[in-house]
């Protein structure tokens, strides 16, 4: 009787192949994103996220094929991010079968792009990726932490305040925010809960917490303390540290409503 | 005779998902059916079943539908006069209302009396849009719903919407969903059925629902 907190595995895709291996026992080809997607689907993932990290322009077309093949087999929401710069990029992804697109650098470079994208395709399919690092020098000034927006996978600082950016993106039409702590990404020490909560409290749209998950308690914290509507993780699922089912069982034990439709009832 | 299922293309949203899920459901039924995505009113007039999807804003979708020449007339003729089975999805469901109040007031198809309004959850902590998986509560008997595994402990459906359909006649309300208030999840009358959630994105529940639609005989 309540909206469920979503658990979203994220796959890094390069030139049409999964970059990090996926540790599913019954997986035929660990490098094929479609196989991985099908395995996550069967395991009870609530949504899937593909992050296209293909560097070359020529390689970009491979993602459309991956999305199209995934959408034929997986009947749940699919978000695709990475390198989206134009309305035409979005249109091609949606026509291939994506449900949402996640936009990062292009939103920072040209905020009006988010207005144009949301007007054309609806707010519900525009996710803005908020990649932020804490600004240590500001932390003690007014007792309030500050975060700065980064682009290009955390390489380029922008000087833009993360909370203000988040609010602006929602005003422009973002239907959801994917909040990634660039300080925590890959560390396995947990989400930046303060950042997640500050953004979640500042906007009315759902926030997906991302970056830093190492244990199942981190997922719980992201929801209870970070006030995230969804939790996204890559490596704990890729490397088989935990399954989607284990993550959901742990969250359920902690009192978080999760969807467990594929768990046999009885 | 193979059945012709037409998914109406009026420029609104992700038709590929609806087509994929309908094709999958059709294959599992092992039935003969052609699933066609079309913006041609002639295809609608020859359809055995019609699916009207939709994502985005009410006014944009209604404008999209009316700007396909002859489409509203073709839908009216085939769905209302000839009474072929009709499935509306998300904004494709909301368009059945008398009026939409998203951004501007817009007339809907007025096939199911009611008004589409913004979601105002009692709990201010709840986010809008209502996005994600939620369970359904059946409010009226219907052959397409009676055998679904729904209810508080049943299967979940995938929702994403900021507006919801307040139906005028409780007899047209077939299922609801709770999100700080009771929201309409499924509406229907005679040969019309429509869902606020996305059956094409609702895994097991969604495929079963679409399969029920393909099997639905009036």
mmCIF file of C-alpha atoms in Angstrom, chain A:
data_model
loop_
_atom_site.group_PDB
_atom_site.id
_atom_site.type_symbol
_atom_site.label_atom_id
_atom_site.label_comp_id
_atom_site.label_asym_id
_atom_site.label_seq_id
_atom_site.Cartn_x
_atom_site.Cartn_y
_atom_site.Cartn_z
ATOM 1 C CA UNK A 1 0.000 0.000 0.000
ATOM 2 C CA UNK A 2 2.998 2.231 -0.230
ATOM 3 C CA UNK A 3 5.332 3.325 -2.929
ATOM 4 C CA UNK A 4 8.371 1.052 -2.879
ATOM 5 C CA UNK A 5 11.935 2.271 -2.624
ATOM 6 C CA UNK A 6 13.636 1.324 -5.863
ATOM 7 C CA UNK A 7 16.881 -0.613 -6.133
ATOM 8 C CA UNK A 8 18.680 0.211 -9.373
ATOM 9 C CA UNK A 9 21.751 -1.628 -10.638
ATOM 10 C CA UNK A 10 23.896 0.447 -12.960
ATOM 11 C CA UNK A 11 25.959 -1.029 -15.777
ATOM 12 C CA UNK A 12 28.896 0.762 -17.352
ATOM 13 C CA UNK A 13 28.748 0.099 -21.067
ATOM 14 C CA UNK A 14 31.634 0.804 -23.440
ATOM 15 C CA UNK A 15 31.394 0.163 -27.182
ATOM 16 C CA UNK A 16 28.370 -2.027 -26.555
ATOM 17 C CA UNK A 17 29.966 -4.206 -23.858
ATOM 18 C CA UNK A 18 29.759 -4.183 -20.065
ATOM 19 C CA UNK A 19 33.040 -2.881 -18.741
ATOM 20 C CA UNK A 20 32.947 -4.425 -15.299
ATOM 21 C CA UNK A 21 32.179 -8.110 -15.189
ATOM 22 C CA UNK A 22 28.923 -9.291 -13.712
ATOM 23 C CA UNK A 23 29.086 -12.194 -11.370
ATOM 24 C CA UNK A 24 25.907 -14.084 -12.077
ATOM 25 C CA UNK A 25 26.226 -17.822 -12.045
ATOM 26 C CA UNK A 26 23.883 -18.471 -14.908
ATOM 27 C CA UNK A 27 25.118 -15.695 -17.109
ATOM 28 C CA UNK A 28 26.145 -16.882 -20.548
ATOM 29 C CA UNK A 29 28.206 -13.857 -21.474
ATOM 30 C CA UNK A 30 29.307 -11.533 -18.685
ATOM 31 C CA UNK A 31 30.254 -8.827 -21.149
ATOM 32 C CA UNK A 32 26.904 -8.584 -22.902
ATOM 33 C CA UNK A 33 24.779 -5.822 -21.365
ATOM 34 C CA UNK A 34 21.593 -7.490 -22.584
ATOM 35 C CA UNK A 35 22.459 -10.724 -20.765
ATOM 36 C CA UNK A 36 23.261 -8.717 -17.640
ATOM 37 C CA UNK A 37 20.021 -6.790 -17.920
ATOM 38 C CA UNK A 38 18.027 -10.002 -18.236
ATOM 39 C CA UNK A 39 19.771 -11.410 -15.160
ATOM 40 C CA UNK A 40 19.044 -8.267 -13.140
ATOM 41 C CA UNK A 41 15.455 -8.323 -14.360
ATOM 42 C CA UNK A 42 15.040 -11.903 -13.148
ATOM 43 C CA UNK A 43 16.727 -10.997 -9.859
ATOM 44 C CA UNK A 44 14.084 -8.356 -9.129
ATOM 45 C CA UNK A 45 15.786 -5.071 -9.996
ATOM 46 C CA UNK A 46 13.245 -2.230 -10.059
ATOM 47 C CA UNK A 47 14.878 -0.322 -12.868
ATOM 48 C CA UNK A 48 18.049 -0.583 -14.893
ATOM 49 C CA UNK A 49 20.586 2.072 -15.639
ATOM 50 C CA UNK A 50 23.085 1.938 -18.502
ATOM 51 C CA UNK A 51 25.913 4.417 -18.384
ATOM 52 C CA UNK A 52 27.475 4.680 -21.823
ATOM 53 C CA UNK A 53 31.146 5.475 -21.343
ATOM 54 C CA UNK A 54 32.065 5.025 -24.987
ATOM 55 C CA UNK A 55 34.652 7.650 -25.745
ATOM 56 C CA UNK A 56 34.471 7.834 -29.512
ATOM 57 C CA UNK A 57 31.653 9.400 -31.443
ATOM 58 C CA UNK A 58 31.596 6.444 -33.837
ATOM 59 C CA UNK A 59 31.080 4.006 -30.982
ATOM 60 C CA UNK A 60 27.941 5.801 -29.826
ATOM 61 C CA UNK A 61 25.599 3.948 -32.122
ATOM 62 C CA UNK A 62 26.277 0.695 -30.284
ATOM 63 C CA UNK A 63 24.222 1.892 -27.308
ATOM 64 C CA UNK A 64 21.058 2.148 -29.435
ATOM 65 C CA UNK A 65 21.371 -1.501 -30.364
ATOM 66 C CA UNK A 66 22.011 -2.490 -26.736
ATOM 67 C CA UNK A 67 18.968 -0.528 -25.586
ATOM 68 C CA UNK A 68 16.755 -1.954 -28.321
ATOM 69 C CA UNK A 69 17.730 -5.535 -27.525
ATOM 70 C CA UNK A 70 17.321 -4.971 -23.777
ATOM 71 C CA UNK A 71 13.881 -3.429 -24.208
ATOM 72 C CA UNK A 72 12.712 -6.514 -26.082
ATOM 73 C CA UNK A 73 13.438 -8.687 -23.050
ATOM 74 C CA UNK A 74 13.091 -6.515 -19.950
ATOM 75 C CA UNK A 75 9.740 -5.006 -19.088
ATOM 76 C CA UNK A 76 10.815 -2.478 -16.516
ATOM 77 C CA UNK A 77 12.073 1.085 -16.692
ATOM 78 C CA UNK A 78 15.412 1.613 -18.381
ATOM 79 C CA UNK A 79 17.495 4.770 -17.934
ATOM 80 C CA UNK A 80 20.413 5.543 -20.219
ATOM 81 C CA UNK A 81 23.077 8.136 -19.491
ATOM 82 C CA UNK A 82 26.403 9.216 -20.900
ATOM 83 C CA UNK A 83 27.228 11.592 -23.703
ATOM 84 C CA UNK A 84 23.696 12.892 -24.297
ATOM 85 C CA UNK A 85 23.983 16.337 -25.849
ATOM 86 C CA UNK A 86 21.066 16.938 -28.166
ATOM 87 C CA UNK A 87 17.310 16.465 -28.384
ATOM 88 C CA UNK A 88 18.043 14.095 -31.257
ATOM 89 C CA UNK A 89 20.232 11.922 -28.959
ATOM 90 C CA UNK A 90 17.285 11.641 -26.558
ATOM 91 C CA UNK A 91 14.802 10.893 -29.314
ATOM 92 C CA UNK A 92 16.983 8.073 -30.655
ATOM 93 C CA UNK A 93 17.373 6.527 -27.198
ATOM 94 C CA UNK A 94 13.633 6.701 -26.494
ATOM 95 C CA UNK A 95 12.826 5.219 -29.891
ATOM 96 C CA UNK A 96 15.266 2.411 -29.161
ATOM 97 C CA UNK A 97 13.310 1.618 -26.002
ATOM 98 C CA UNK A 98 14.819 3.685 -23.185
ATOM 99 C CA UNK A 99 12.298 5.203 -20.779
ATOM 100 C CA UNK A 100 14.460 7.909 -19.258
ATOM 101 C CA UNK A 101 17.725 9.593 -20.073
ATOM 102 C CA UNK A 102 20.249 10.846 -17.581
ATOM 103 C CA UNK A 103 21.973 14.088 -18.523
ATOM 104 C CA UNK A 104 25.091 15.450 -16.888
ATOM 105 C CA UNK A 105 27.647 17.614 -18.713
ATOM 106 C CA UNK A 106 25.173 19.008 -21.235
ATOM 107 C CA UNK A 107 22.905 20.239 -18.412
ATOM 108 C CA UNK A 108 25.786 22.133 -16.848
ATOM 109 C CA UNK A 109 27.050 23.551 -20.128
ATOM 110 C CA UNK A 110 23.624 24.590 -21.396
ATOM 111 C CA UNK A 111 20.869 24.562 -18.741
ATOM 112 C CA UNK A 112 18.285 25.527 -21.386
ATOM 113 C CA UNK A 113 18.823 22.090 -22.894
ATOM 114 C CA UNK A 114 16.873 20.673 -19.932
ATOM 115 C CA UNK A 115 13.919 22.981 -20.659
ATOM 116 C CA UNK A 116 13.962 21.930 -24.298
ATOM 117 C CA UNK A 117 14.247 18.223 -23.455
ATOM 118 C CA UNK A 118 11.496 18.305 -20.824
ATOM 119 C CA UNK A 119 9.156 20.280 -23.077
ATOM 120 C CA UNK A 120 9.654 17.823 -25.881
ATOM 121 C CA UNK A 121 9.606 14.500 -24.055
ATOM 122 C CA UNK A 122 7.991 15.258 -20.685
ATOM 123 C CA UNK A 123 9.605 15.756 -17.272
ATOM 124 C CA UNK A 124 9.171 12.081 -16.418
ATOM 125 C CA UNK A 125 11.902 10.981 -18.785
ATOM 126 C CA UNK A 126 14.495 13.623 -17.970
ATOM 127 C CA UNK A 127 16.869 12.655 -15.174
ATOM 128 C CA UNK A 128 19.599 15.137 -14.350
ATOM 129 C CA UNK A 129 22.775 13.658 -12.981
ATOM 130 C CA UNK A 130 24.102 15.809 -10.143
ATOM 131 C CA UNK A 131 27.771 14.886 -9.692
ATOM 132 C CA UNK A 132 29.115 16.752 -6.690
ATOM 133 C CA UNK A 133 32.176 17.029 -4.467
ATOM 134 C CA UNK A 134 32.271 18.589 -1.024
ATOM 135 C CA UNK A 135 34.028 21.936 -0.813
ATOM 136 C CA UNK A 136 36.139 21.491 2.276
ATOM 137 C CA UNK A 137 37.201 25.128 2.437
ATOM 138 C CA UNK A 138 33.583 26.231 2.875
ATOM 139 C CA UNK A 139 32.598 23.577 5.331
ATOM 140 C CA UNK A 140 33.220 25.555 8.473
ATOM 141 C CA UNK A 141 32.323 29.013 7.254
ATOM 142 C CA UNK A 142 28.683 28.905 8.194
ATOM 143 C CA UNK A 143 28.531 25.429 9.712
ATOM 144 C CA UNK A 144 26.820 24.212 6.547
ATOM 145 C CA UNK A 145 28.465 21.891 4.055
ATOM 146 C CA UNK A 146 28.740 23.008 0.444
ATOM 147 C CA UNK A 147 29.132 20.893 -2.634
ATOM 148 C CA UNK A 148 30.385 21.785 -6.079
ATOM 149 C CA UNK A 149 29.170 20.351 -9.388
ATOM 150 C CA UNK A 150 31.673 18.353 -11.435
ATOM 151 C CA UNK A 151 31.368 17.169 -15.027
ATOM 152 C CA UNK A 152 33.102 14.621 -17.253
ATOM 153 C CA UNK A 153 32.970 11.825 -14.724
ATOM 154 C CA UNK A 154 34.267 13.972 -11.886
ATOM 155 C CA UNK A 155 37.259 15.429 -13.720
ATOM 156 C CA UNK A 156 36.099 18.984 -14.327
ATOM 157 C CA UNK A 157 35.157 21.375 -11.515
ATOM 158 C CA UNK A 158 32.569 23.991 -12.432
ATOM 159 C CA UNK A 159 32.303 26.286 -9.405
ATOM 160 C CA UNK A 160 28.527 25.717 -9.418
ATOM 161 C CA UNK A 161 26.824 25.072 -6.061
ATOM 162 C CA UNK A 162 25.187 21.635 -6.109
ATOM 163 C CA UNK A 163 22.024 22.558 -4.189
ATOM 164 C CA UNK A 164 21.337 25.609 -6.343
ATOM 165 C CA UNK A 165 22.021 23.548 -9.460
ATOM 166 C CA UNK A 166 19.607 20.834 -8.309
ATOM 167 C CA UNK A 167 16.828 23.351 -7.651
ATOM 168 C CA UNK A 168 17.404 25.041 -11.002
ATOM 169 C CA UNK A 169 17.304 21.739 -12.892
ATOM 170 C CA UNK A 170 13.974 20.783 -11.313
ATOM 171 C CA UNK A 171 12.553 24.206 -12.153
ATOM 172 C CA UNK A 172 13.648 23.627 -15.745
ATOM 173 C CA UNK A 173 11.884 20.283 -15.952
ATOM 174 C CA UNK A 174 14.042 17.494 -14.531
ATOM 175 C CA UNK A 175 11.661 14.802 -13.282
ATOM 176 C CA UNK A 176 14.227 13.083 -11.123
ATOM 177 C CA UNK A 177 17.769 13.719 -9.874
ATOM 178 C CA UNK A 178 20.565 11.171 -9.778
ATOM 179 C CA UNK A 179 22.833 12.443 -7.007
ATOM 180 C CA UNK A 180 26.358 11.048 -7.084
ATOM 181 C CA UNK A 181 29.002 11.948 -4.548
ATOM 182 C CA UNK A 182 32.266 12.121 -6.460
ATOM 183 C CA UNK A 183 34.072 11.930 -3.101
ATOM 184 C CA UNK A 184 32.457 8.599 -2.352
ATOM 185 C CA UNK A 185 32.239 7.009 -5.798
ATOM 186 C CA UNK A 186 34.143 3.729 -5.746
ATOM 187 C CA UNK A 187 35.106 4.020 -2.068
ATOM 188 C CA UNK A 188 32.586 1.555 -0.598
ATOM 189 C CA UNK A 189 32.259 3.742 2.512
ATOM 190 C CA UNK A 190 28.660 4.703 1.835
ATOM 191 C CA UNK A 191 26.660 7.488 0.188
ATOM 192 C CA UNK A 192 27.315 11.104 1.127
ATOM 193 C CA UNK A 193 24.149 11.196 3.224
ATOM 194 C CA UNK A 194 24.375 14.866 4.008
ATOM 195 C CA UNK A 195 24.536 15.740 0.303
ATOM 196 C CA UNK A 196 21.724 13.351 -0.602
ATOM 197 C CA UNK A 197 19.469 14.702 2.109
ATOM 198 C CA UNK A 198 20.271 18.345 1.402
ATOM 199 C CA UNK A 199 19.220 17.875 -2.221
ATOM 200 C CA UNK A 200 16.232 15.674 -1.439
ATOM 201 C CA UNK A 201 14.929 18.265 1.014
ATOM 202 C CA UNK A 202 15.499 21.063 -1.490
ATOM 203 C CA UNK A 203 13.458 19.593 -4.365
ATOM 204 C CA UNK A 204 10.063 17.972 -4.709
ATOM 205 C CA UNK A 205 11.075 15.376 -7.311
ATOM 206 C CA UNK A 206 12.512 11.951 -6.412
ATOM 207 C CA UNK A 207 16.227 11.664 -5.705
ATOM 208 C CA UNK A 208 18.308 8.594 -6.538
ATOM 209 C CA UNK A 209 21.309 8.175 -4.219
ATOM 210 C CA UNK A 210 24.508 7.005 -5.881
ATOM 211 C CA UNK A 211 28.207 6.653 -5.220
ATOM 212 C CA UNK A 212 29.998 4.755 -2.491
ATOM 213 C CA UNK A 213 27.863 1.745 -1.620
ATOM 214 C CA UNK A 214 29.876 -1.028 0.033
ATOM 215 C CA UNK A 215 27.410 -2.651 2.428
ATOM 216 C CA UNK A 216 23.679 -3.250 2.596
ATOM 217 C CA UNK A 217 23.410 -0.864 5.536
ATOM 218 C CA UNK A 218 24.577 1.875 3.194
ATOM 219 C CA UNK A 219 21.462 1.328 1.095
ATOM 220 C CA UNK A 220 19.282 1.598 4.201
ATOM 221 C CA UNK A 221 21.070 4.782 5.289
ATOM 222 C CA UNK A 222 20.574 6.324 1.853
ATOM 223 C CA UNK A 223 16.819 5.983 2.286
ATOM 224 C CA UNK A 224 16.379 6.632 6.002
ATOM 225 C CA UNK A 225 18.981 9.346 6.433
ATOM 226 C CA UNK A 226 19.532 10.552 2.888
ATOM 227 C CA UNK A 227 15.783 10.522 2.143
ATOM 228 C CA UNK A 228 16.410 9.033 -1.280
ATOM 229 C CA UNK A 229 13.488 7.534 -3.227
ATOM 230 C CA UNK A 230 15.809 5.071 -4.929
ATOM 231 C CA UNK A 231 19.297 3.684 -4.445
ATOM 232 C CA UNK A 232 21.705 2.994 -7.278
ATOM 233 C CA UNK A 233 24.765 0.804 -7.036
ATOM 234 C CA UNK A 234 27.197 -0.723 -9.467
ATOM 235 C CA UNK A 235 30.053 -2.720 -8.023
ATOM 236 C CA UNK A 236 28.316 -4.509 -5.122
ATOM 237 C CA UNK A 237 25.969 -6.052 -7.668
ATOM 238 C CA UNK A 238 28.482 -6.456 -10.505
ATOM 239 C CA UNK A 239 30.951 -8.367 -8.457
ATOM 240 C CA UNK A 240 28.295 -10.440 -6.780
ATOM 241 C CA UNK A 241 29.089 -9.117 -3.305
ATOM 242 C CA UNK A 242 25.342 -8.932 -2.799
ATOM 243 C CA UNK A 243 22.384 -9.892 -4.934
ATOM 244 C CA UNK A 244 19.396 -7.643 -5.594
ATOM 245 C CA UNK A 245 17.352 -10.065 -3.472
ATOM 246 C CA UNK A 246 19.748 -9.780 -0.520
ATOM 247 C CA UNK A 247 19.720 -6.002 -0.796
ATOM 248 C CA UNK A 248 15.928 -5.924 -0.767
ATOM 249 C CA UNK A 249 15.611 -8.436 2.059
ATOM 250 C CA UNK A 250 17.968 -6.342 4.170
ATOM 251 C CA UNK A 251 16.104 -3.139 3.371
ATOM 252 C CA UNK A 252 12.778 -4.814 4.177
ATOM 253 C CA UNK A 253 14.144 -5.973 7.549
ATOM 254 C CA UNK A 254 15.082 -2.377 8.253
ATOM 255 C CA UNK A 255 11.496 -1.312 7.683
ATOM 256 C CA UNK A 256 11.856 0.042 4.151
ATOM 257 C CA UNK A 257 9.060 -0.870 1.735
ATOM 258 C CA UNK A 258 10.564 -2.678 -1.252
ATOM 259 C CA UNK A 259 9.058 -4.628 -4.118
ATOM 260 C CA UNK A 260 9.587 -8.354 -3.697
ATOM 261 C CA UNK A 261 7.277 -9.595 -6.432
ATOM 262 C CA UNK A 262 9.651 -12.262 -7.630
ATOM 263 C CA UNK A 263 10.142 -13.752 -4.161
ATOM 264 C CA UNK A 264 7.984 -16.842 -3.887
ATOM 265 C CA UNK A 265 5.097 -16.196 -1.573
ATOM 266 C CA UNK A 266 4.025 -18.603 0.876
#
